Amino acid sequence: MTNLILNEKPIHTEENPGLTLLEFVRDISCLSGTKDACREGECGACTVLVGSRQADGSVAYKACASCLLPLGDIDGCHVVTVEGLGAEPLTLVQRLIVEHSASQCGFCTPGIVLSLTGFALGSATLSYEDAVNALDGNICRCTGYASIRNAARALCEALGKIDKAPGRRLEQLVAAGVLPRYFLSIPGRLAGQVAPAAGGKTAVLVAGGTDLLVQKPEQLLESELCFLSRRRDLDYVREDKGLLRVGGAVTIEDFRNSAAVQRHFPALTADLLLHSSAILRNKATLAGNIVNASPIGDATIILLALGANLTITGENGKKREIPLDKFYLGYKKTDLACGELVSEISFPLPPKGARYNFEKVSNRTILDIAAANSALLLAAGPDGAVTALRVSAGGVGPVPMLLPGLEKLHGRKPDAAFFQDLAAAALAAAKPIDDIRGSAEYKRLLLGQLMLAHGRALAPAEAA
Ligand SMILES: Cc1cc2nc3c(=O)[nH]c(=O)nc-3n(C[C@H](O)[C@H](O)[C@H](O)COP(=O)(O)OP(=O)(O)OC[C@H]3O[C@@H](n4cnc5c(N)ncnc54)[C@H](O)[C@@H]3O)c2cc1C
Ligand code: FES
Ligand code: FES
């Protein structure tokens, strides 16, 4: 049984928990405002808001792609489709879309309205930059993004003076006409609805589902499912004795926006914007990115350079640790036994003065999988000579790689010759193959260029 509130209406359904929320909303609940297009998280036409009750009793809303969201995952949540915003009167976001001519055929418009409403609910700063980032998964074929951005800018201006304290956000947005009044009753109505995670040893672990629902949608319909979003004990980002510890259920967006990342790795806040899009990052997890074992997983490539370790918990609660670079046994093969899960990802806080950089090559800047990617973490002594160096590379072998044998570069200044030698070491280790993202030869070329790009990003004068 899945219990939720769909717009204003309580729902108790026995539908298959592996059914997508998109199918449930359109085909079973007959709410056709949510559009059905790519079904692969690529367009944003199916965007809805999912509000989940937090430990303090508040409800946190996130814009999500409903085509990649299993119904069982939203048990105990408030789901808002465009019908739940109401049509008379229009909400502030809807009105600004009209006033700025930000809709033509209208197919993308419900998704854009919900992404902007999600921005109004969730952005700490309510900045224009955040508003544009919130729209990075919403594709419009006919209006042109300038008018959509104008509407977003007008929204930020209209909300500029509201009290930004998270505890007052709902009432402020109701007063500003962004949300209908019934939202105020939702926190009380959701109380006590969250079910614990269930599932035996053979249950399929579903984290964000953004990979599973693209790769194995039928498996979700036929298997017992264990939804990790219900594991509140795995939802944390905390500093602990020089380590950053991230629970196995933390989403990429929550990690990106966490206080610890903002304090210690502000660069990651920008780099992780290159991972998929906001409506996917709001569900997709770091652990899911690691376990899906894609040779070009962006978060995985970053974590390899940062020296991440995984804590793996077995069915009996027994824990073991493994360095991330030892986790991959071959193409899509990991050191994870049946019944085990990645319960924590941890990595050392970088030493003072350490330099970090991430590079990704893809056809589009946003919402695209890499052809090749790489991250680098470098520490140098007071004389500027390199004392530690970790460099990862994706898309150039069967698994995400940590480049071996870089100790020979220790003791040298990170100048142009250093990065040339790094490129040579990377090319010696790489084993790319021809695939849909490019030929082996192209990827070798990219890999060499990525190493030189690290040099230009970290030491522009020396590496020129
Ligand atoms: C449109 C689109 C764009 C994308 N863009 C990018 C991109 O730019 N960069 C990128 O790297 N990826 C991208 N992806 C791939 C995918 O979204 C990411 O890899 C994502 O991080 C997967 O996380 P998830 O939580 O959704 O995983 P899920 O789909 O829930 O799970 C993936 C696998 O990991 C297992 N699993 C999940 N969590 C755990 C755990 N804690 N312990 C053990 N097993 C676990 C699941 O059982 C499953 O086998 C994209 C996907 C789509 C559909
Ligand atoms: S239908 Fe395209 S993102 Fe869901
Ligand atoms: S208005 Fe037609 S796709 Fe956006």
Coordinates of C-alpha atoms and ligand atoms in Angstrom, one line a residue:
M1 CA 0.0 0.0 0.0
T2 CA 1.3 3.4 -0.9
N3 CA -0.1 6.4 1.0
L4 CA 0.4 9.9 -0.3
I5 CA -1.3 13.3 -0.8
L6 CA -1.7 14.1 -4.4
N7 CA -2.3 17.8 -4.7
E8 CA -5.1 18.2 -2.0
K9 CA -6.3 14.6 -2.1
P10 CA -5.3 11.7 0.2
I11 CA -4.5 8.6 -1.8
H12 CA -4.1 5.0 -0.6
T13 CA -3.2 2.8 -3.5
E14 CA -2.3 -0.9 -4.0
E15 CA -0.7 -0.2 -7.4
N16 CA 2.7 -1.8 -8.1
P17 CA 5.3 0.3 -6.2
G18 CA 7.6 0.0 -9.2
L19 CA 5.1 1.8 -11.4
T20 CA 6.4 5.3 -12.3
L21 CA 4.8 8.3 -10.7
L22 CA 4.2 9.6 -14.2
E23 CA 2.0 6.7 -15.1
F24 CA 0.2 6.9 -11.8
V25 CA -0.5 10.6 -12.1
R26 CA -1.6 10.5 -15.8
D27 CA -3.1 7.1 -16.4
I28 CA -4.6 6.2 -13.0
S29 CA -5.3 9.6 -11.5
C30 CA -6.3 11.1 -14.9
L31 CA -4.2 14.3 -14.2
S32 CA -2.9 15.0 -17.7
G33 CA -1.2 18.3 -17.0
T34 CA 2.0 16.4 -16.3
K35 CA 3.4 15.6 -19.7
D36 CA 4.8 12.3 -20.9
A37 CA 7.6 12.8 -23.4
C38 CA 11.1 11.2 -23.2
R39 CA 10.5 8.9 -20.2
E40 CA 14.3 9.0 -19.6
G41 CA 14.8 12.1 -17.5
E42 CA 16.0 14.1 -20.5
C43 CA 13.3 16.8 -21.0
G44 CA 11.6 17.9 -17.8
A45 CA 8.1 17.7 -19.2
C46 CA 7.0 15.3 -16.5
T47 CA 8.3 17.5 -13.6
V48 CA 6.3 17.4 -10.3
L49 CA 7.0 18.5 -6.8
V50 CA 7.6 15.9 -4.1
G51 CA 7.3 17.1 -0.5
S52 CA 8.7 14.9 2.2
R53 CA 8.3 15.4 5.9
Q54 CA 11.5 16.3 7.8
A55 CA 12.5 15.3 11.3
D56 CA 11.5 18.8 12.6
G57 CA 7.9 18.4 11.2
S58 CA 8.5 20.7 8.2
V59 CA 8.0 19.5 4.6
A60 CA 10.9 19.9 2.1
Y61 CA 9.8 20.1 -1.5
K62 CA 11.9 19.1 -4.5
A63 CA 11.2 19.2 -8.2
C64 CA 11.6 15.7 -9.6
A65 CA 11.2 13.9 -13.0
S66 CA 8.1 11.8 -12.4
C67 CA 9.1 9.4 -15.2
L68 CA 12.0 8.2 -13.1
L69 CA 10.3 8.1 -9.8
P70 CA 8.8 4.8 -8.6
L71 CA 5.4 5.1 -6.9
G72 CA 6.6 3.3 -3.8
D73 CA 9.3 5.9 -3.3
I74 CA 6.8 8.6 -2.6
D75 CA 5.0 6.8 0.2
G76 CA 4.2 9.4 2.9
C77 CA 4.9 12.3 0.6
H78 CA 3.0 15.3 -0.9
V79 CA 3.0 15.2 -4.7
V80 CA 2.1 18.4 -6.5
T81 CA 1.2 18.4 -10.2
V82 CA 0.3 21.5 -12.1
E83 CA -3.3 20.9 -11.3
G84 CA -2.4 21.2 -7.6
L85 CA -1.3 24.8 -8.1
G86 CA -4.8 25.7 -9.3
A87 CA -5.8 27.7 -12.3
E88 CA -8.1 30.4 -10.8
P89 CA -6.4 32.7 -9.9
L90 CA -3.0 31.8 -11.6
T91 CA -0.1 31.5 -9.2
L92 CA 2.6 34.1 -9.4
V93 CA 4.9 31.8 -11.4
Q94 CA 2.1 31.0 -13.9
R95 CA 1.3 34.7 -14.2
L96 CA 4.9 35.7 -14.9
I97 CA 5.2 33.0 -17.5
V98 CA 2.2 34.5 -19.3
E99 CA 3.3 38.1 -18.8
H100 CA 6.8 37.4 -20.2
S101 CA 5.5 35.3 -23.2
A102 CA 7.4 32.4 -21.8
S103 CA 5.1 29.7 -23.3
Q104 CA 4.1 28.9 -26.9
C105 CA 2.8 25.3 -27.5
G106 CA 2.8 24.9 -23.7
F107 CA 4.1 21.3 -23.7
C108 CA 7.0 22.1 -21.4
T109 CA 5.2 24.8 -19.4
P110 CA 3.8 22.7 -16.5
G111 CA 7.3 21.3 -15.9
I112 CA 8.8 24.8 -16.0
V113 CA 6.1 26.1 -13.6
L114 CA 6.9 23.3 -11.2
S115 CA 10.6 23.7 -11.4
L116 CA 10.3 27.4 -10.7
T117 CA 7.9 26.8 -7.9
G118 CA 10.4 24.2 -6.5
F119 CA 13.1 26.9 -6.7
A120 CA 10.9 29.3 -4.7
L121 CA 10.3 26.6 -2.1
G122 CA 13.9 25.4 -1.8
S123 CA 16.4 28.0 -2.7
A124 CA 18.1 29.5 0.3
T125 CA 19.1 32.7 -1.5
L126 CA 16.3 33.0 -4.1
S127 CA 18.9 34.3 -6.5
Y128 CA 18.5 34.5 -10.2
E129 CA 21.5 32.1 -10.6
D130 CA 19.7 29.5 -8.5
A131 CA 16.5 30.0 -10.5
V132 CA 18.3 29.3 -13.8
N133 CA 20.1 26.3 -12.3
A134 CA 16.7 25.0 -11.2
L135 CA 15.5 25.0 -14.8
D136 CA 18.5 23.1 -16.2
G137 CA 16.5 19.9 -16.8
N138 CA 13.6 21.6 -18.5
I139 CA 13.9 21.7 -22.3
C140 CA 11.7 24.0 -24.4
R141 CA 11.5 23.4 -28.1
C142 CA 9.7 26.5 -29.2
T143 CA 9.6 29.5 -26.8
G144 CA 13.2 30.4 -26.5
Y145 CA 15.0 30.5 -23.2
A146 CA 15.3 34.2 -23.0
S147 CA 11.7 34.8 -22.2
I148 CA 11.6 31.9 -19.7
R149 CA 14.7 33.4 -18.0
N150 CA 12.9 36.8 -18.0
A151 CA 10.0 35.2 -16.1
A152 CA 12.5 33.6 -13.7
R153 CA 14.2 37.0 -13.1
A154 CA 10.9 38.6 -12.4
L155 CA 10.1 35.9 -9.9
C156 CA 13.3 36.5 -8.1
E157 CA 12.6 40.3 -8.0
A158 CA 9.1 39.7 -6.8
L159 CA 10.4 37.4 -4.0
G160 CA 13.4 39.6 -3.2
K161 CA 11.9 41.1 0.0
I162 CA 10.3 38.0 1.5
D163 CA 11.6 36.6 4.8
K164 CA 14.0 33.9 3.7
A165 CA 14.0 31.9 7.0
P166 CA 13.2 28.3 6.0
G167 CA 10.6 28.0 8.8
R168 CA 8.6 30.8 7.3
R169 CA 8.9 29.9 3.6
L170 CA 5.5 28.2 3.2
E171 CA 3.5 31.0 4.7
Q172 CA 5.5 33.7 2.8
L173 CA 5.0 31.9 -0.5
V174 CA 1.3 31.5 0.1
A175 CA 1.1 35.3 0.9
A176 CA 3.0 36.1 -2.3
G177 CA 0.6 34.0 -4.4
V178 CA 3.2 31.4 -5.3
L179 CA 1.3 28.6 -3.6
P180 CA -2.3 27.9 -2.9
R181 CA -3.4 28.2 0.8
Y182 CA -3.9 24.4 1.3
F183 CA -0.1 23.9 1.3
L184 CA -0.2 25.3 4.9
S185 CA -2.2 22.2 6.1
I186 CA 0.2 19.7 4.5
P187 CA 2.8 19.4 7.2
G188 CA 0.1 18.4 9.7
R189 CA -1.6 16.0 7.3
L190 CA 1.7 14.2 6.5
A191 CA 2.4 13.5 10.2
G192 CA 3.0 9.8 10.9
Q193 CA 2.8 8.7 7.3
V194 CA 6.4 7.7 6.5
A195 CA 6.8 3.9 6.3
P196 CA 10.2 2.3 7.2
A197 CA 12.4 0.8 4.4
A198 CA 11.5 -2.9 3.9
G199 CA 12.8 -5.7 1.8
G200 CA 14.8 -8.9 2.2
K201 CA 18.3 -9.9 1.0
T202 CA 17.2 -10.2 -2.6
A203 CA 15.2 -6.9 -2.7
V204 CA 16.4 -4.4 -5.4
L205 CA 17.9 -1.4 -3.6
V206 CA 16.4 1.8 -5.1
A207 CA 18.1 5.0 -4.3
G208 CA 17.2 7.8 -6.7
G209 CA 16.1 5.3 -9.3
T210 CA 17.4 7.6 -12.0
D211 CA 19.6 4.8 -13.4
L212 CA 17.5 1.8 -12.5
L213 CA 14.4 3.2 -14.2
V214 CA 16.3 3.9 -17.4
Q215 CA 18.2 0.6 -17.5
K216 CA 15.8 -1.9 -15.9
P217 CA 12.3 -0.6 -15.7
E218 CA 10.8 -4.1 -15.9
Q219 CA 12.9 -5.2 -12.9
L220 CA 11.2 -2.6 -10.8
L221 CA 7.8 -4.0 -11.6
E222 CA 8.7 -7.6 -11.0
S223 CA 10.9 -7.4 -7.9
E224 CA 10.7 -6.7 -4.2
L225 CA 12.0 -3.1 -3.8
C226 CA 13.8 -1.5 -0.9
F227 CA 13.6 2.3 -1.0
L228 CA 16.7 3.9 0.5
S229 CA 15.1 7.3 0.7
R230 CA 13.3 5.9 3.7
R231 CA 16.6 5.2 5.5
R232 CA 16.8 8.4 7.4
D233 CA 19.8 7.0 9.2
L234 CA 21.7 7.1 5.9
D235 CA 20.8 10.7 5.1
Y236 CA 23.6 12.8 6.6
V237 CA 26.7 14.8 5.6
R238 CA 29.0 15.5 8.5
E239 CA 32.5 16.4 9.4
D240 CA 34.3 14.0 11.7
K241 CA 37.9 14.1 12.8
G242 CA 39.3 15.4 9.5
L243 CA 36.9 13.3 7.4
L244 CA 33.7 14.2 5.5
R245 CA 31.1 11.4 6.0
V246 CA 28.2 11.1 3.6
G247 CA 25.4 8.7 4.2
G248 CA 24.5 6.1 1.5
A249 CA 21.1 7.7 0.9
V250 CA 22.3 11.3 0.4
T251 CA 21.2 12.9 -2.9
I252 CA 23.7 14.7 -5.1
E253 CA 21.8 18.0 -4.7
D254 CA 21.8 17.7 -0.9
F255 CA 25.5 16.9 -0.9
R256 CA 26.2 19.8 -3.3
N257 CA 24.3 22.2 -1.0
S258 CA 25.5 20.9 2.3
A259 CA 27.3 23.2 4.7
A260 CA 30.4 21.0 4.8
V261 CA 30.8 21.1 1.0
Q262 CA 30.2 24.8 0.8
R263 CA 32.9 25.3 3.5
H264 CA 35.6 22.8 2.4
F265 CA 35.0 22.3 -1.3
P266 CA 33.1 25.3 -2.8
A267 CA 34.3 24.1 -6.2
L268 CA 32.2 21.0 -5.9
T269 CA 29.1 23.1 -5.7
A270 CA 29.7 24.2 -9.3
D271 CA 31.2 21.0 -10.5
L272 CA 28.2 18.9 -9.5
L273 CA 25.9 21.2 -11.5
L274 CA 27.5 19.3 -14.4
H275 CA 25.8 16.1 -13.2
S276 CA 22.5 15.4 -15.0
S277 CA 20.0 18.2 -14.0
A278 CA 18.3 19.6 -11.0
I279 CA 15.2 17.4 -11.4
L280 CA 17.4 14.3 -11.3
R281 CA 20.0 15.5 -8.8
N282 CA 17.1 16.0 -6.4
K283 CA 16.7 12.2 -6.3
A284 CA 20.0 10.7 -7.7
T285 CA 22.4 9.7 -5.0
L286 CA 26.2 9.6 -4.7
A287 CA 26.0 5.9 -3.7
G288 CA 23.8 5.2 -6.8
N289 CA 26.4 6.9 -9.0
I290 CA 29.2 4.7 -7.4
V291 CA 27.3 1.4 -7.5
N292 CA 26.0 1.7 -11.0
A293 CA 29.7 1.4 -11.9
S294 CA 29.5 3.6 -15.0
P295 CA 33.1 4.2 -16.2
I296 CA 32.2 7.9 -16.5
G297 CA 30.1 8.6 -13.4
D298 CA 30.9 12.2 -12.5
A299 CA 30.5 12.0 -8.8
T300 CA 32.6 8.8 -8.7
I301 CA 35.4 10.4 -10.7
I302 CA 35.5 13.3 -8.2
L303 CA 35.4 11.0 -5.2
L304 CA 38.2 8.9 -6.6
A305 CA 40.5 11.9 -6.7
L306 CA 39.4 12.9 -3.2
G307 CA 40.5 9.5 -1.9
A308 CA 37.1 8.2 -0.9
N309 CA 36.4 5.1 1.1
L310 CA 33.2 3.1 1.2
T311 CA 31.6 1.6 4.2
I312 CA 29.7 -1.5 3.1
T313 CA 27.0 -3.0 5.5
G314 CA 25.8 -6.5 5.1
E315 CA 22.4 -7.9 5.9
N316 CA 23.5 -8.9 9.4
G317 CA 24.7 -5.3 10.1
K318 CA 28.3 -6.3 9.8
K319 CA 30.4 -3.4 8.3
R320 CA 33.5 -3.5 6.2
E321 CA 35.5 -0.7 4.5
I322 CA 37.0 -0.6 1.1
P323 CA 38.8 2.2 -0.8
L324 CA 36.7 3.4 -3.8
D325 CA 39.5 2.6 -6.2
K326 CA 39.5 -1.1 -5.1
F327 CA 35.7 -1.3 -5.5
Y328 CA 35.5 -2.0 -9.2
L329 CA 36.4 -5.5 -10.4
G330 CA 35.6 -5.1 -14.1
Y331 CA 33.1 -3.5 -16.4
K332 CA 30.0 -2.9 -14.3
K333 CA 31.3 -5.4 -11.7
T334 CA 31.7 -4.3 -8.1
D335 CA 32.9 -5.8 -4.8
L336 CA 29.3 -5.8 -3.5
A337 CA 27.7 -9.1 -2.4
C338 CA 24.0 -9.9 -2.4
G339 CA 22.4 -8.2 0.6
E340 CA 25.1 -5.6 1.1
L341 CA 24.7 -1.9 0.7
V342 CA 27.0 1.1 0.6
S343 CA 26.0 2.7 3.9
E344 CA 28.6 5.5 3.9
I345 CA 31.1 7.3 1.6
S346 CA 33.9 9.2 3.4
F347 CA 37.0 11.1 2.3
P348 CA 39.6 13.2 4.0
L349 CA 39.2 16.9 4.1
P350 CA 41.9 18.2 1.8
P351 CA 45.1 19.6 3.4
K352 CA 45.4 23.4 3.6
G353 CA 46.5 24.8 0.3
A354 CA 45.6 21.6 -1.6
R355 CA 44.4 22.2 -5.2
Y356 CA 41.5 20.5 -6.8
N357 CA 40.0 20.5 -10.3
F358 CA 37.4 18.6 -12.3
E359 CA 37.0 18.5 -16.1
K360 CA 34.2 17.0 -18.1
V361 CA 33.8 16.8 -21.9
S362 CA 30.3 16.2 -23.1
N363 CA 28.3 17.3 -26.2
R364 CA 26.2 19.7 -24.1
T365 CA 27.4 21.5 -20.9
I366 CA 24.3 20.5 -18.9
L367 CA 22.2 17.3 -19.0
D368 CA 24.7 15.1 -20.7
I369 CA 26.8 12.1 -19.9
A370 CA 30.6 12.7 -20.3
A371 CA 32.6 11.3 -23.2
A372 CA 35.6 11.6 -20.8
N373 CA 36.1 13.2 -17.4
S374 CA 38.8 13.6 -14.8
A375 CA 39.4 15.1 -11.4
L376 CA 42.7 16.0 -9.7
L377 CA 43.8 16.7 -6.1
L378 CA 47.3 18.0 -5.7
A379 CA 49.2 19.1 -2.5
A380 CA 52.5 21.0 -2.6
G381 CA 55.1 21.8 0.1
P382 CA 56.2 25.3 1.1
D383 CA 58.7 25.2 -1.8
G384 CA 55.9 24.6 -4.3
A385 CA 57.0 21.0 -5.0
V386 CA 54.2 18.4 -5.3
T387 CA 53.9 16.2 -2.2
A388 CA 50.7 14.4 -3.1
L389 CA 48.8 13.8 -6.3
R390 CA 45.6 11.8 -7.1
V391 CA 44.1 12.0 -10.6
S392 CA 41.1 10.0 -11.8
A393 CA 39.9 9.5 -15.3
G394 CA 36.6 8.3 -16.7
G395 CA 35.5 7.0 -20.1
V396 CA 39.0 5.7 -20.9
G397 CA 38.7 2.1 -19.5
P398 CA 36.2 -0.4 -18.3
V399 CA 35.9 1.2 -14.8
P400 CA 36.3 4.7 -13.4
M401 CA 40.1 4.8 -12.9
L402 CA 42.5 6.2 -10.4
L403 CA 45.7 6.8 -12.4
P404 CA 48.5 4.6 -11.1
G405 CA 52.3 5.4 -10.8
L406 CA 52.0 9.2 -10.2
E407 CA 54.5 9.1 -7.3
K408 CA 57.2 9.7 -9.9
L409 CA 55.8 13.2 -10.3
H410 CA 56.2 14.0 -6.6
G411 CA 58.9 16.6 -5.8
R412 CA 58.4 18.5 -9.0
K413 CA 56.9 21.9 -9.5
P414 CA 53.4 21.8 -11.2
D415 CA 54.5 23.6 -14.3
A416 CA 53.9 23.0 -18.0
A417 CA 56.4 20.1 -18.2
F418 CA 54.8 18.5 -15.2
F419 CA 51.4 18.4 -16.8
Q420 CA 52.8 17.1 -20.1
D421 CA 54.3 14.2 -18.1
L422 CA 51.0 13.7 -16.3
A423 CA 49.3 13.5 -19.7
A424 CA 51.9 10.9 -20.8
A425 CA 51.3 8.8 -17.6
A426 CA 47.5 9.0 -18.1
L427 CA 47.8 7.8 -21.7
A428 CA 50.0 4.9 -20.7
A429 CA 47.4 3.8 -18.2
A430 CA 44.3 4.3 -20.3
K431 CA 42.5 1.6 -22.3
P432 CA 39.6 3.3 -24.0
I433 CA 37.4 1.5 -26.5
D434 CA 35.2 2.6 -29.4
D435 CA 31.6 3.3 -28.2
I436 CA 28.7 5.6 -28.9
R437 CA 30.5 8.5 -27.1
G438 CA 33.5 8.4 -29.4
S439 CA 36.3 6.3 -30.8
A440 CA 39.2 5.0 -28.7
E441 CA 41.5 7.4 -30.5
Y442 CA 39.2 10.4 -29.8
K443 CA 39.1 9.5 -26.1
R444 CA 42.9 9.2 -25.9
L445 CA 43.1 12.7 -27.4
L446 CA 40.6 13.9 -24.8
L447 CA 42.4 12.3 -21.9
G448 CA 45.7 14.1 -22.8
Q449 CA 43.9 17.4 -23.2
L450 CA 42.1 16.9 -19.8
M451 CA 45.4 16.6 -18.1
L452 CA 46.7 19.8 -19.7
A453 CA 43.4 21.5 -18.8
H454 CA 44.0 20.6 -15.1
G455 CA 47.3 22.4 -15.5
R456 CA 45.7 25.5 -17.0
A457 CA 43.0 25.6 -14.3
L458 CA 45.4 25.2 -11.4
A459 CA 48.5 27.0 -12.4
P460 CA 47.6 29.1 -15.5
A461 CA 50.9 31.0 -15.7
E462 CA 53.2 28.0 -15.0
A463 CA 51.3 25.6 -17.3
A464 CA 50.9 27.9 -20.3
Ligands
LIG1 C1 18.9 12.0 -18.2 C2 20.0 11.5 -17.3 C3 21.2 12.2 -17.2 C4 22.2 11.7 -16.4 N1 23.4 12.4 -16.3 C5 24.4 12.0 -15.6 C6 25.6 12.7 -15.5 O1 25.7 13.9 -16.0 N2 26.6 12.2 -14.8 C7 26.5 11.0 -14.2 O2 27.5 10.6 -13.5 N3 25.4 10.2 -14.2 C8 24.3 10.7 -14.9 N4 23.2 9.9 -15.0 C9 23.2 8.6 -14.4 C10 22.5 8.5 -13.0 O3 21.5 9.5 -12.9 C11 23.5 8.7 -11.9 O4 24.5 7.7 -12.0 C12 22.9 8.7 -10.5 O5 23.8 9.2 -9.6 C13 22.5 7.3 -10.1 O6 22.0 7.4 -8.7 P1 20.6 6.9 -8.2 O7 20.5 7.2 -6.8 O8 19.5 7.4 -9.1 O9 20.8 5.3 -8.5 P2 19.7 4.2 -8.7 O10 19.1 4.2 -10.0 O11 18.7 4.2 -7.5 O12 20.6 2.9 -8.4 C14 21.7 2.6 -9.3 C15 22.3 1.2 -8.9 O13 22.9 1.4 -7.6 C16 22.3 0.5 -6.6 N5 22.4 1.3 -5.4 C17 21.9 2.5 -5.2 N6 22.3 2.9 -3.9 C18 22.9 1.9 -3.4 C19 23.5 1.7 -2.1 N7 23.5 2.7 -1.2 N8 24.1 0.6 -1.8 C20 24.2 -0.4 -2.8 N9 23.6 -0.3 -4.0 C21 23.0 0.8 -4.3 C22 20.9 0.2 -7.2 O14 20.4 -1.0 -6.7 C23 21.2 0.2 -8.7 O15 21.7 -1.1 -9.0 C24 22.1 10.4 -15.8 C25 20.9 9.7 -15.9 C26 19.9 10.2 -16.6 C27 18.6 9.4 -16.7
FES2 S1 9.3 12.6 -19.7 FE1 11.1 13.6 -20.1 S2 12.0 13.9 -18.2 FE2 10.3 12.7 -17.8
FES3 S1 6.5 26.1 -25.2 FE1 6.6 24.5 -26.7 S2 8.1 23.2 -25.8 FE2 8.2 25.0 -24.6

